[in-house]
Each structure stands twice: as structure tokens, then as C-alpha cells.
Coordinates of C-alpha atoms in Angstrom, one line a residue:
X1 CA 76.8 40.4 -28.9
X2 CA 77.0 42.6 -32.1
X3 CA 74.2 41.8 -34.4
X4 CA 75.8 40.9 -38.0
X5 CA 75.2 44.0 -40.3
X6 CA 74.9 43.1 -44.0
X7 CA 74.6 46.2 -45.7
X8 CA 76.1 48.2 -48.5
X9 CA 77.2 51.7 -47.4
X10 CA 75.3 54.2 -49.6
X11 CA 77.2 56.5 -52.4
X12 CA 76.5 60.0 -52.1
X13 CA 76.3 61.4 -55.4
X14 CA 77.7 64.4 -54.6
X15 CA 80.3 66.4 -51.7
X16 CA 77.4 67.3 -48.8
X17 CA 77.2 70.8 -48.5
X18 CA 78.9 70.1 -45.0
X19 CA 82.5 69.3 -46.2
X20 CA 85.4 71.5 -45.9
X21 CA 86.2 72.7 -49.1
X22 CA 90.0 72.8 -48.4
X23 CA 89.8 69.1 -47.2
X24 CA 88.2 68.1 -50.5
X25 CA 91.1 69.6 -52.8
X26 CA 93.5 68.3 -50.2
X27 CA 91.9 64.6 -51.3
X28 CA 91.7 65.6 -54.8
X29 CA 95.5 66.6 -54.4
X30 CA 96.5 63.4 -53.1
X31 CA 94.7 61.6 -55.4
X32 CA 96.7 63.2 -58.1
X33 CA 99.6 62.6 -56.5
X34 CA 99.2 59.4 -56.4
X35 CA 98.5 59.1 -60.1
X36 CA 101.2 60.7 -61.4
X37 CA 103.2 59.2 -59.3
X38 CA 102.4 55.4 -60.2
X39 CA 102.3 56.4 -64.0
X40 CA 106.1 57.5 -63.2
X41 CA 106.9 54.6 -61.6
X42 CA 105.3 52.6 -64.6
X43 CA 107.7 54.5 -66.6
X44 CA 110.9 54.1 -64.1
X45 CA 110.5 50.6 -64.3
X46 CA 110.6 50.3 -68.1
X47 CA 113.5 51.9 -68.0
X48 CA 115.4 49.5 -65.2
X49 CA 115.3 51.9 -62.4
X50 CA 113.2 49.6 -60.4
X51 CA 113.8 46.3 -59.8
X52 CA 111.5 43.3 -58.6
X53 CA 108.3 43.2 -58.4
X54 CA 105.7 46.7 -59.1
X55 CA 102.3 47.2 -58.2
X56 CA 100.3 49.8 -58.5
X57 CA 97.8 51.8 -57.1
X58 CA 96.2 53.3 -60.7
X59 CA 92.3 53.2 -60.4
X60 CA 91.8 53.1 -56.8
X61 CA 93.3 56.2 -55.7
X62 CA 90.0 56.7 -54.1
X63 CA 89.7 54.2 -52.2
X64 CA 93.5 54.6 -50.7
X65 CA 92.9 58.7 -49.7
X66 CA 89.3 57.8 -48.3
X67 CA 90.8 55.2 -46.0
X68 CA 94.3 56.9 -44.9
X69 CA 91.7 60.2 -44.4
X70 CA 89.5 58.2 -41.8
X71 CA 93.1 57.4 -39.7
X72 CA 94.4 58.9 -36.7
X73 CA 98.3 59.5 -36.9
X74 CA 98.6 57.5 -33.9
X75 CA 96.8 54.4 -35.5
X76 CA 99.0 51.7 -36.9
X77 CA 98.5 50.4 -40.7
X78 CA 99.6 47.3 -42.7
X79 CA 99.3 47.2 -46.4
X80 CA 99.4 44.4 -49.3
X81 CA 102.2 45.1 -51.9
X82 CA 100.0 47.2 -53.1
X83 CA 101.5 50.1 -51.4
X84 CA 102.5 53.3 -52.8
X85 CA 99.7 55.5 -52.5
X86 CA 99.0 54.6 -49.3
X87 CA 102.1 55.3 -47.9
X88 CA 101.9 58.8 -49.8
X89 CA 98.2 59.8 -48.5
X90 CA 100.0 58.1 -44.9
X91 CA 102.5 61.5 -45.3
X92 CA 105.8 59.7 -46.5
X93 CA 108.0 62.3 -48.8
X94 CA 107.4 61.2 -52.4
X95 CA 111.2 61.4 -53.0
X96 CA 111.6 58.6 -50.2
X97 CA 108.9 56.3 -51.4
X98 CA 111.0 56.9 -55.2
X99 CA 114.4 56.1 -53.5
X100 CA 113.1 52.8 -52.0
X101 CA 111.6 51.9 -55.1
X102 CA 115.4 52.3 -56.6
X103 CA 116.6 50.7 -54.1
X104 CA 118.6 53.6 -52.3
X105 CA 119.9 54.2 -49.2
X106 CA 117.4 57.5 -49.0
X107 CA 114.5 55.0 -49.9
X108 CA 112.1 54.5 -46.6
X109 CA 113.4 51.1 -46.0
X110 CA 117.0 51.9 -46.7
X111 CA 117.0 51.3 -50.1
X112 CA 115.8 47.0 -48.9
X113 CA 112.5 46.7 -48.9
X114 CA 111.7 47.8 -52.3
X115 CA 108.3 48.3 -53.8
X116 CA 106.7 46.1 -51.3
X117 CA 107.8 46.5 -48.4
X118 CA 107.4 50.1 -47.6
X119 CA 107.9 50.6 -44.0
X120 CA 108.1 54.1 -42.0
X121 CA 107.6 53.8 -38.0
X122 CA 106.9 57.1 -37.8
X123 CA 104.1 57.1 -39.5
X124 CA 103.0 53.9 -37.9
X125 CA 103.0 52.4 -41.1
X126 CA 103.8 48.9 -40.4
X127 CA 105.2 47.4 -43.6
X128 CA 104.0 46.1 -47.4
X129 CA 103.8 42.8 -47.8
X130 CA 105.1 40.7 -50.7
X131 CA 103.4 37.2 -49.2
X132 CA 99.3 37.3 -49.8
X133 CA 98.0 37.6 -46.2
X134 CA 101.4 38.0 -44.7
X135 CA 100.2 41.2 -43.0
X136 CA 97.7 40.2 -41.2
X137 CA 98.7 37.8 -38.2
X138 CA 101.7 40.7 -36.9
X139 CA 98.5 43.3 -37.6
X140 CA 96.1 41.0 -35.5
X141 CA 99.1 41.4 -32.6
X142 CA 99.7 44.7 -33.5
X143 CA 95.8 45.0 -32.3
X144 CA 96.5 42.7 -29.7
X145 CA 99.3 44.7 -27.9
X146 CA 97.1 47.6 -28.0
X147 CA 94.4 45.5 -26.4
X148 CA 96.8 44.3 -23.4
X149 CA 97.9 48.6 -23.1
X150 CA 94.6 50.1 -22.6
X151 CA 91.2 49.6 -22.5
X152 CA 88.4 50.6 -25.4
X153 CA 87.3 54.0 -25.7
X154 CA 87.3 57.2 -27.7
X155 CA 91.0 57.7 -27.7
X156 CA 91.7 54.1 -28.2
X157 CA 94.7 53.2 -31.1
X158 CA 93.6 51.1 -33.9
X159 CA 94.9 49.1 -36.3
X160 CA 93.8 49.2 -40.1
X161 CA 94.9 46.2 -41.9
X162 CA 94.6 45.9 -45.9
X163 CA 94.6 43.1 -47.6
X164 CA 93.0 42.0 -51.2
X165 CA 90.1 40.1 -52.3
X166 CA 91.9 36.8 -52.9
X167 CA 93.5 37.1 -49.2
X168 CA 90.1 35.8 -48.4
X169 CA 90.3 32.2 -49.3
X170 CA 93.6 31.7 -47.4
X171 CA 94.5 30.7 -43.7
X172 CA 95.7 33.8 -42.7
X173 CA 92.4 35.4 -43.1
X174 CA 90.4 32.9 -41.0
X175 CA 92.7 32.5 -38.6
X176 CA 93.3 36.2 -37.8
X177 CA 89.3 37.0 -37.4
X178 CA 88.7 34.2 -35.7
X179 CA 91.5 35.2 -33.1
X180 CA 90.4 38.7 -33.4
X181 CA 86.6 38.2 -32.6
X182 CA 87.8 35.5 -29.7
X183 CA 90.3 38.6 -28.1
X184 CA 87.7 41.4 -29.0
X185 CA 90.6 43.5 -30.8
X186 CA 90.7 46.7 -32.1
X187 CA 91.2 46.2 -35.8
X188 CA 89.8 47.2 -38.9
X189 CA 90.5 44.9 -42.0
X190 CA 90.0 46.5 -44.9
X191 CA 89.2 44.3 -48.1
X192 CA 89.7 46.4 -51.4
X193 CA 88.2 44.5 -54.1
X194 CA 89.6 45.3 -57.3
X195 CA 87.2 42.0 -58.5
X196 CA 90.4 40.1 -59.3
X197 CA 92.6 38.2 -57.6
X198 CA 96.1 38.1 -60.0
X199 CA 93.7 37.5 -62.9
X200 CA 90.8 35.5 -61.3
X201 CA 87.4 37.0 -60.6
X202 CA 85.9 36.7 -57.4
X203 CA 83.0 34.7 -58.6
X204 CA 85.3 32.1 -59.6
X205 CA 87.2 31.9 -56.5
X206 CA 84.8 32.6 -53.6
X207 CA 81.8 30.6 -52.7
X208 CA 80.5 33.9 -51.2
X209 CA 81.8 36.6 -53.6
X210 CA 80.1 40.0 -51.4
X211 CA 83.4 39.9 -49.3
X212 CA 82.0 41.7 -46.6
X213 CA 79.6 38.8 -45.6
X214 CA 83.1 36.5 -45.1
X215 CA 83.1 37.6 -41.2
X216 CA 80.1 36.5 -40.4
X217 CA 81.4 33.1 -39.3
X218 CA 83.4 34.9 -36.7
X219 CA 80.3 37.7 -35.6
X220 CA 82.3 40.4 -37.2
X221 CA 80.3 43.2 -38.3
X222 CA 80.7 44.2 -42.5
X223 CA 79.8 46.4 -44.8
X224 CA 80.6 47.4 -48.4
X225 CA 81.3 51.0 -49.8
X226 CA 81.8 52.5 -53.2
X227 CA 85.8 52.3 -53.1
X228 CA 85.3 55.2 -55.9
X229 CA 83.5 57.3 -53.6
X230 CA 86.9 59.5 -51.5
X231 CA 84.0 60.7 -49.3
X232 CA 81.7 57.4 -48.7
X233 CA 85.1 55.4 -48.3
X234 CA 86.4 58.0 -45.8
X235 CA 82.9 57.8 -43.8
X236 CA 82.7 53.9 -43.8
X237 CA 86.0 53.7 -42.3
X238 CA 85.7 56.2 -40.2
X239 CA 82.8 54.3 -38.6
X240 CA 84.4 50.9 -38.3
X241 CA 87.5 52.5 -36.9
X242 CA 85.6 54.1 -34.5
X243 CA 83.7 51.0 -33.5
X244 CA 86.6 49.5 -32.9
X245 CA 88.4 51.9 -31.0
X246 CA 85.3 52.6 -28.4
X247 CA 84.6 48.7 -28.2
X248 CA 87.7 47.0 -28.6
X249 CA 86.1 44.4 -31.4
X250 CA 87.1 44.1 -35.3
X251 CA 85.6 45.3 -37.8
X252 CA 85.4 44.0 -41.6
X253 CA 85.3 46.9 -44.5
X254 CA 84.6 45.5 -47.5
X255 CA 85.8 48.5 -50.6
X256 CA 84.7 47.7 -54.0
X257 CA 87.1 49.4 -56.4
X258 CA 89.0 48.6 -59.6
X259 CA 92.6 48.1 -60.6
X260 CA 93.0 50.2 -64.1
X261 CA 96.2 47.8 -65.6
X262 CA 97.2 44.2 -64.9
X263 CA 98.5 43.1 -61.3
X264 CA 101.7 44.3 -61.5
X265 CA 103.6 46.6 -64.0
X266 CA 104.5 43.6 -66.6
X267 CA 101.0 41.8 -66.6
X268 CA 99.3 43.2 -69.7
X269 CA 95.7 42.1 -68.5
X270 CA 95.2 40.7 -71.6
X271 CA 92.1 38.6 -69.4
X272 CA 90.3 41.5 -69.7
X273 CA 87.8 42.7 -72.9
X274 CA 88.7 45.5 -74.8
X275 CA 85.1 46.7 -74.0
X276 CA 85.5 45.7 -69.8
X277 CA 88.9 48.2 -70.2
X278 CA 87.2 50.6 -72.0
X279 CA 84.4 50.5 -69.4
X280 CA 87.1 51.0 -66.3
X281 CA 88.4 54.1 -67.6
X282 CA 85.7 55.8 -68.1
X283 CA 84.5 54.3 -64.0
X284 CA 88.4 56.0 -63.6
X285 CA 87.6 58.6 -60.0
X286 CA 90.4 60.9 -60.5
X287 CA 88.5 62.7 -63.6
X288 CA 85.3 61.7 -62.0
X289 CA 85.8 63.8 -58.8
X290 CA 87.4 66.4 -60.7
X291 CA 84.7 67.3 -62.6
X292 CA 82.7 66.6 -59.3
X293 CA 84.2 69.1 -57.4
X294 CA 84.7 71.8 -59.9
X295 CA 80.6 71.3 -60.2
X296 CA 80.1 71.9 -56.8
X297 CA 82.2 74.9 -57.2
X298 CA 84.6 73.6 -55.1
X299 CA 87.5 73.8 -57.5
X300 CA 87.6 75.6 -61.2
X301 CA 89.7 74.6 -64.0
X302 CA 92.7 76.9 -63.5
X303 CA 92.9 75.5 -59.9
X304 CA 92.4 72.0 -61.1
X305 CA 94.9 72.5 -63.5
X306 CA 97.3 74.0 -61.3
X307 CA 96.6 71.1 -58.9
X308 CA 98.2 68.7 -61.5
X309 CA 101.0 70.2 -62.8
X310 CA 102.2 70.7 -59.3
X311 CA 101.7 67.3 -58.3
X312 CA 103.3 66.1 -61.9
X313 CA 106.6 68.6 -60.7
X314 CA 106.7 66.7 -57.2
X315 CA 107.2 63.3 -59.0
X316 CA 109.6 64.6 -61.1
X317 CA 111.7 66.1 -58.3
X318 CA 111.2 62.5 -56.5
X319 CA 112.6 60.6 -59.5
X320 CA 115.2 63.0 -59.5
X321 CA 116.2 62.9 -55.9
X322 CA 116.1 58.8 -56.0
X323 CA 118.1 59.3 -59.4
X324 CA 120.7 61.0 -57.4
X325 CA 120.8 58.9 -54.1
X326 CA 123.5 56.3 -53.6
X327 CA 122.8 52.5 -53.2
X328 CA 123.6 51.0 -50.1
X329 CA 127.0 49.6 -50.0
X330 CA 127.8 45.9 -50.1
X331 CA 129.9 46.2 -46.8
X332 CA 126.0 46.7 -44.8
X333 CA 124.7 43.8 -46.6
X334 CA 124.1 42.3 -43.2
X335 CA 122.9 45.2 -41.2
X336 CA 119.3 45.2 -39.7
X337 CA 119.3 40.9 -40.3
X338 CA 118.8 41.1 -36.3
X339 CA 117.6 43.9 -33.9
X340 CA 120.0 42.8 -31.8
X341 CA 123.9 40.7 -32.3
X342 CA 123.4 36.8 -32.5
X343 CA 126.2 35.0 -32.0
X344 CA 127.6 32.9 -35.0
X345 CA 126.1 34.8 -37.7
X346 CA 127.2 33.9 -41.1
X347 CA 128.5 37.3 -42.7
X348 CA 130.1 35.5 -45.7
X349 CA 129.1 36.5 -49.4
X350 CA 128.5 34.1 -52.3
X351 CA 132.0 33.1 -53.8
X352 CA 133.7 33.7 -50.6
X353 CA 136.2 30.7 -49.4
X354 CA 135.1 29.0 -46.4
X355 CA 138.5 31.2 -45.0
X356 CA 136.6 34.2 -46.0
X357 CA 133.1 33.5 -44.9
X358 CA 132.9 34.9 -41.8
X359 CA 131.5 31.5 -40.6
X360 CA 131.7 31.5 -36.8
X361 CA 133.7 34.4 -36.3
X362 CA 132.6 38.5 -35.7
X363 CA 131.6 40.6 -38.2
X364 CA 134.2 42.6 -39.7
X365 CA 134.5 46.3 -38.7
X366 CA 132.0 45.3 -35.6
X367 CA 133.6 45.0 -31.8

């Protein structure tokens, strides 16, 4: 049987002189992306263009390239709501994350989903989640599948499952380790504690507020990393992934990280000091591994520079492409309710007669 590790993964304080250079500005690059990104999807939904609900990954860009850097492309991965970013560093096209958030027919979902419920099979990125913990029983049988396919080993799939640190204190989260450790699954879950949960702290919610200690109940290894470490979040992950690959048993990843603005777009976090905000941005690991790597002489200013304005002109060409794409039409309101025809299906819209509804009879325009 595993032995319980309770450890905290340590923070390198700088890139070891064994990194590829190009692979650092590609995670700086990303990271950046990602800002500018949610800072423009801030602004889009000011303005209307986005509808629902918006949350964002400002502050723990980090933590989002670091863990997409430590998957496989044949690895599968399920997200909170939380999801931009990682569907970005995952290799979706920034204009088709914009158009979902629109709600176009370009969008990664069609233009249905909306801001969280990114979804792209080809990526093998199995879907946001707008319930807390809704992710994680279909990625426990997303693991379980892959259990029943093949057996543990080097080229094993995974699965990396996300969730929040106020998942922990619901059902979902027990029941899924507890399955997983019974089944000996190959599955990650990946905790990103942003220290609040909507606008609780974890010490007021959790009994047991290190995170990472919450499998031991089940004898599933944790650990905790810097989530504003790229690097030690990259390496941490990379390990649990691979432990979980060769040995077909889950893994619990505990990444401590921090949320720069309120839950979602319209919470103003007024819960938080003007001193604890002050304190956050200046924590803020965008400009902090910046000014890493042009000290390591891995980038310079220019470069750095360059870096950002080119990121800045790919959101703008996203917003504009989103801007431009159509919204679905009302006629495929019911397309994609089943994978397959069900007989009886109600098609009718609301204000339609009962001679209208479609109650009972085929879809119109179907055979």
C-alpha cells in the first residue's frame, strides 16, 4: 500500500539552469495570454457581450500553464467554471474560446455552453462545470474507462480533474476518492486553492484547511505546491500524473494560488482588505516571472515587451472574430439534447399552442 505523503513541494526560487529557454517564454507567453485575455473578457462583459455567469482565471495563470504543461495531449481534463485559461494553455484558438463566451455558433460549444462549459474533444478537454463538484464523478469514469482499456504503465492515459477548494466539503469529493482509491484509477485531482470558496476562507469552512491532507481517509497520496511557481506546479504534476499513469492509483495535488478579483466578474470582493488586495497584486506571477526570467537572461525587455503586445493583438482579433460570428439560430434550439433521436421529444417553444408544440410528433425539418 502507498504510504501517505504529507509534504509541501518545494519552490525553486529561480528557472534551474536545466530548463529550455524556449519552453519558459512559451509559459511566459501563455501566461500572458491568458491575462489579457480575461481582462478582455472583464471588459466584454461590461459591455453585454457575454451573458451568464464569468469567471476568471486573473492571478493564477501560473498555476493553469504549470498544470496543462505537465499533460500529455492524449490525457483527458475536466475543469471548474473556472475555465478559460485552461482551455487556452489546453491549445483551443482564442477566437473560439471568445465566440463561446458570446454565445456563437464559432464558439467551442456552439455558441451553448458559454463561459462554463468549455468543451473541445479534440483536445480531450472534457467540459467546464457550472455545478461545484459536478466534474468529478464523469472524470472518476472517465479514469475508470481507461482502467477497464489497458493496464498501468508508462504510456498509460490519465485523467486530470480540477476542482476548487470548497469542492472539498461536498459529496462529490468523497465519493469520487473513495471510488477512485477502491478501483485504483488513474486520476489526478487537482485542488487549486485560491483560499476562498465564493467569499469564505478555508479556515472557516474546513476542519482540515491543508487540502492536500483531505485524501488521506481514502490512502491517496498529496502534496501541496506553490500554485505561483509555472515550474514547481509543472513538476508536481508531472509527478502525480506519472504516478498515476505507471500504477493505475489517484493522486491528490493540492495548488495554493490566489484569485486577483471577486468570484466571478460582478463580485466586487469587497470581503477582502484594502491592504489583503494590495498584498495579492504585488504576489501577482505574471510580472513576478517576468522579471524572473529576464534576470536569468532568459528574456530582455524588448522581447518581453514584444511578448505582450502580441498576445494583447491576439485577444483583440478573438473579440473581433466572436464580434463577427453569427448566433445560432432558434430553428437548432433542440439539436445536440440527445446523441441519438428519442421518440416523443418535445420540440415546442414557450408561447407555442399545444397545436404548435411539437408534443408527440417529429421534429420539423427531421425525417
Amino acid at each position: 500500500m502507498d504510504p501517505i505523503q504529507d509534504r509541501t513541494e518545494p519552490h525553486p526560487q529561480a528557472p534551474a539552469a536545466s530548463e529550455d529557454p524556449a519552453a519558459l517564454r512559451g509559459y511566459y507567453r501563455q501566461m500572458a495570454l491568458i491575462r489579457h485575455f480575461e481582462l478582455r473578457a472583464a471588459e466584454m462583459y461590461t459591455r453585454a457581450k457575454i451573458g451568464g455567469y464569468c469567471h476568471l482565471n486573473l492571478g493564477e495563470e501560473a498555476t493553469v500553464v504549470g498544470l496543462m504543461a505537465a499533460l500529455r495531449p492524449t490525457d483527458y481534463l475536466f475543469t471548474t467554471y473556472r475555465d478559460h485559461g485552461y482551455a487556452l494553455a489546453r491549445g483551443a484558438d482564442p477566437g473560439r474560446v471568445m465566440a463561446e463566451l458570446f454565445g456563437r455558433v464559432t464558439g467551442l460549444s456552439g455558441g451553448r455552453g458559454g463561459s462554463m462549459h468549455l468543451f473541445d474533444a479534440g483536445l480531450r478537454m472534457l467540459g467546464g462545470y457550472g455545478i461545484v463538484g459536478g466534474q468529478m464523478p464523469p472524470a472518476t469514469g472517465a479514469a475508470l474507462a481507461i482502467a477497464h482499456r489497458g493496464e498501468p504503465g508508462p504510456d498509460s492515459e490519465a485523467v486530470m480533474c480540477l476542482l476548487g477548494d470548497g469542492t472539498t466539503n461536498i459529496g462529490a469529493f468523497h465519493e469520487s476518492l473513495n471510488l477512485a482509491a477502491v478501483w485504483h484509477l488513474p486520476i489526478v485531482y487537482v485542488i487549486v486553492n485560491n483560499h476562498l470558496g465564493m467569499g469564505t476562507p478555508v479556515e472557516a469552512a474546513s476542519g482540515e484547511p491543508a487540502l492536500y491532507r483531505r485524501g488521506c481517509a481514502y490512502r491517496i497520496p498529496g502534496a501541496r505546491v506553490d500554485g505561483n511557481d509555472v515550474i514547481a506546479v509543472r513538476d508536481a504534476a508531472q509527478t502525480a500524473l506519472e504516478q498515476a499513469r505507471t500504477e493505475h492509483r489517484p493522486r491528490l495535488l493540492e495548488a495554493v494560488s490566489h484569485r486577483l478579483r471577486g468570484h466571478s466578474v460582478v463580485d466586487p470582493a469587497r470581503y477582502r482588505s484594502a491592504q489583503e488586495t494590495e498584498r495579492l497584486r504585488e504576489q501577482d506571477p505574471l510580472p513576478a516571472f517576468r522579471t524572473r526570467l529576464i534576470e536569468d537572461h532568459i528574456l530582455d525587455q524588448a522581447e518581453a515587451d514584444r511578448i505582450d503586445e502580441e498576445c494583447e493583438q491576439a485577444v483583440t482579433v478573438a473579440v473581433g472574430f466572436a464580434d463577427a460570428s453569427p448566433p445560432p439560430d432558434v430553428a437548432t434550439l433542440f439539436d445536440h439534447v440527445y446523441a441519438t433521436e428519442v421518440a416523443n421529444t418535445h420540440f415546442g417553444l414557450p408561447g407555442d399552442s399545444p397545436a404548435d408544440s411539437g408534443l408527440f410528433a417529429d421534429r420539423p425539418g427531421k425525417e
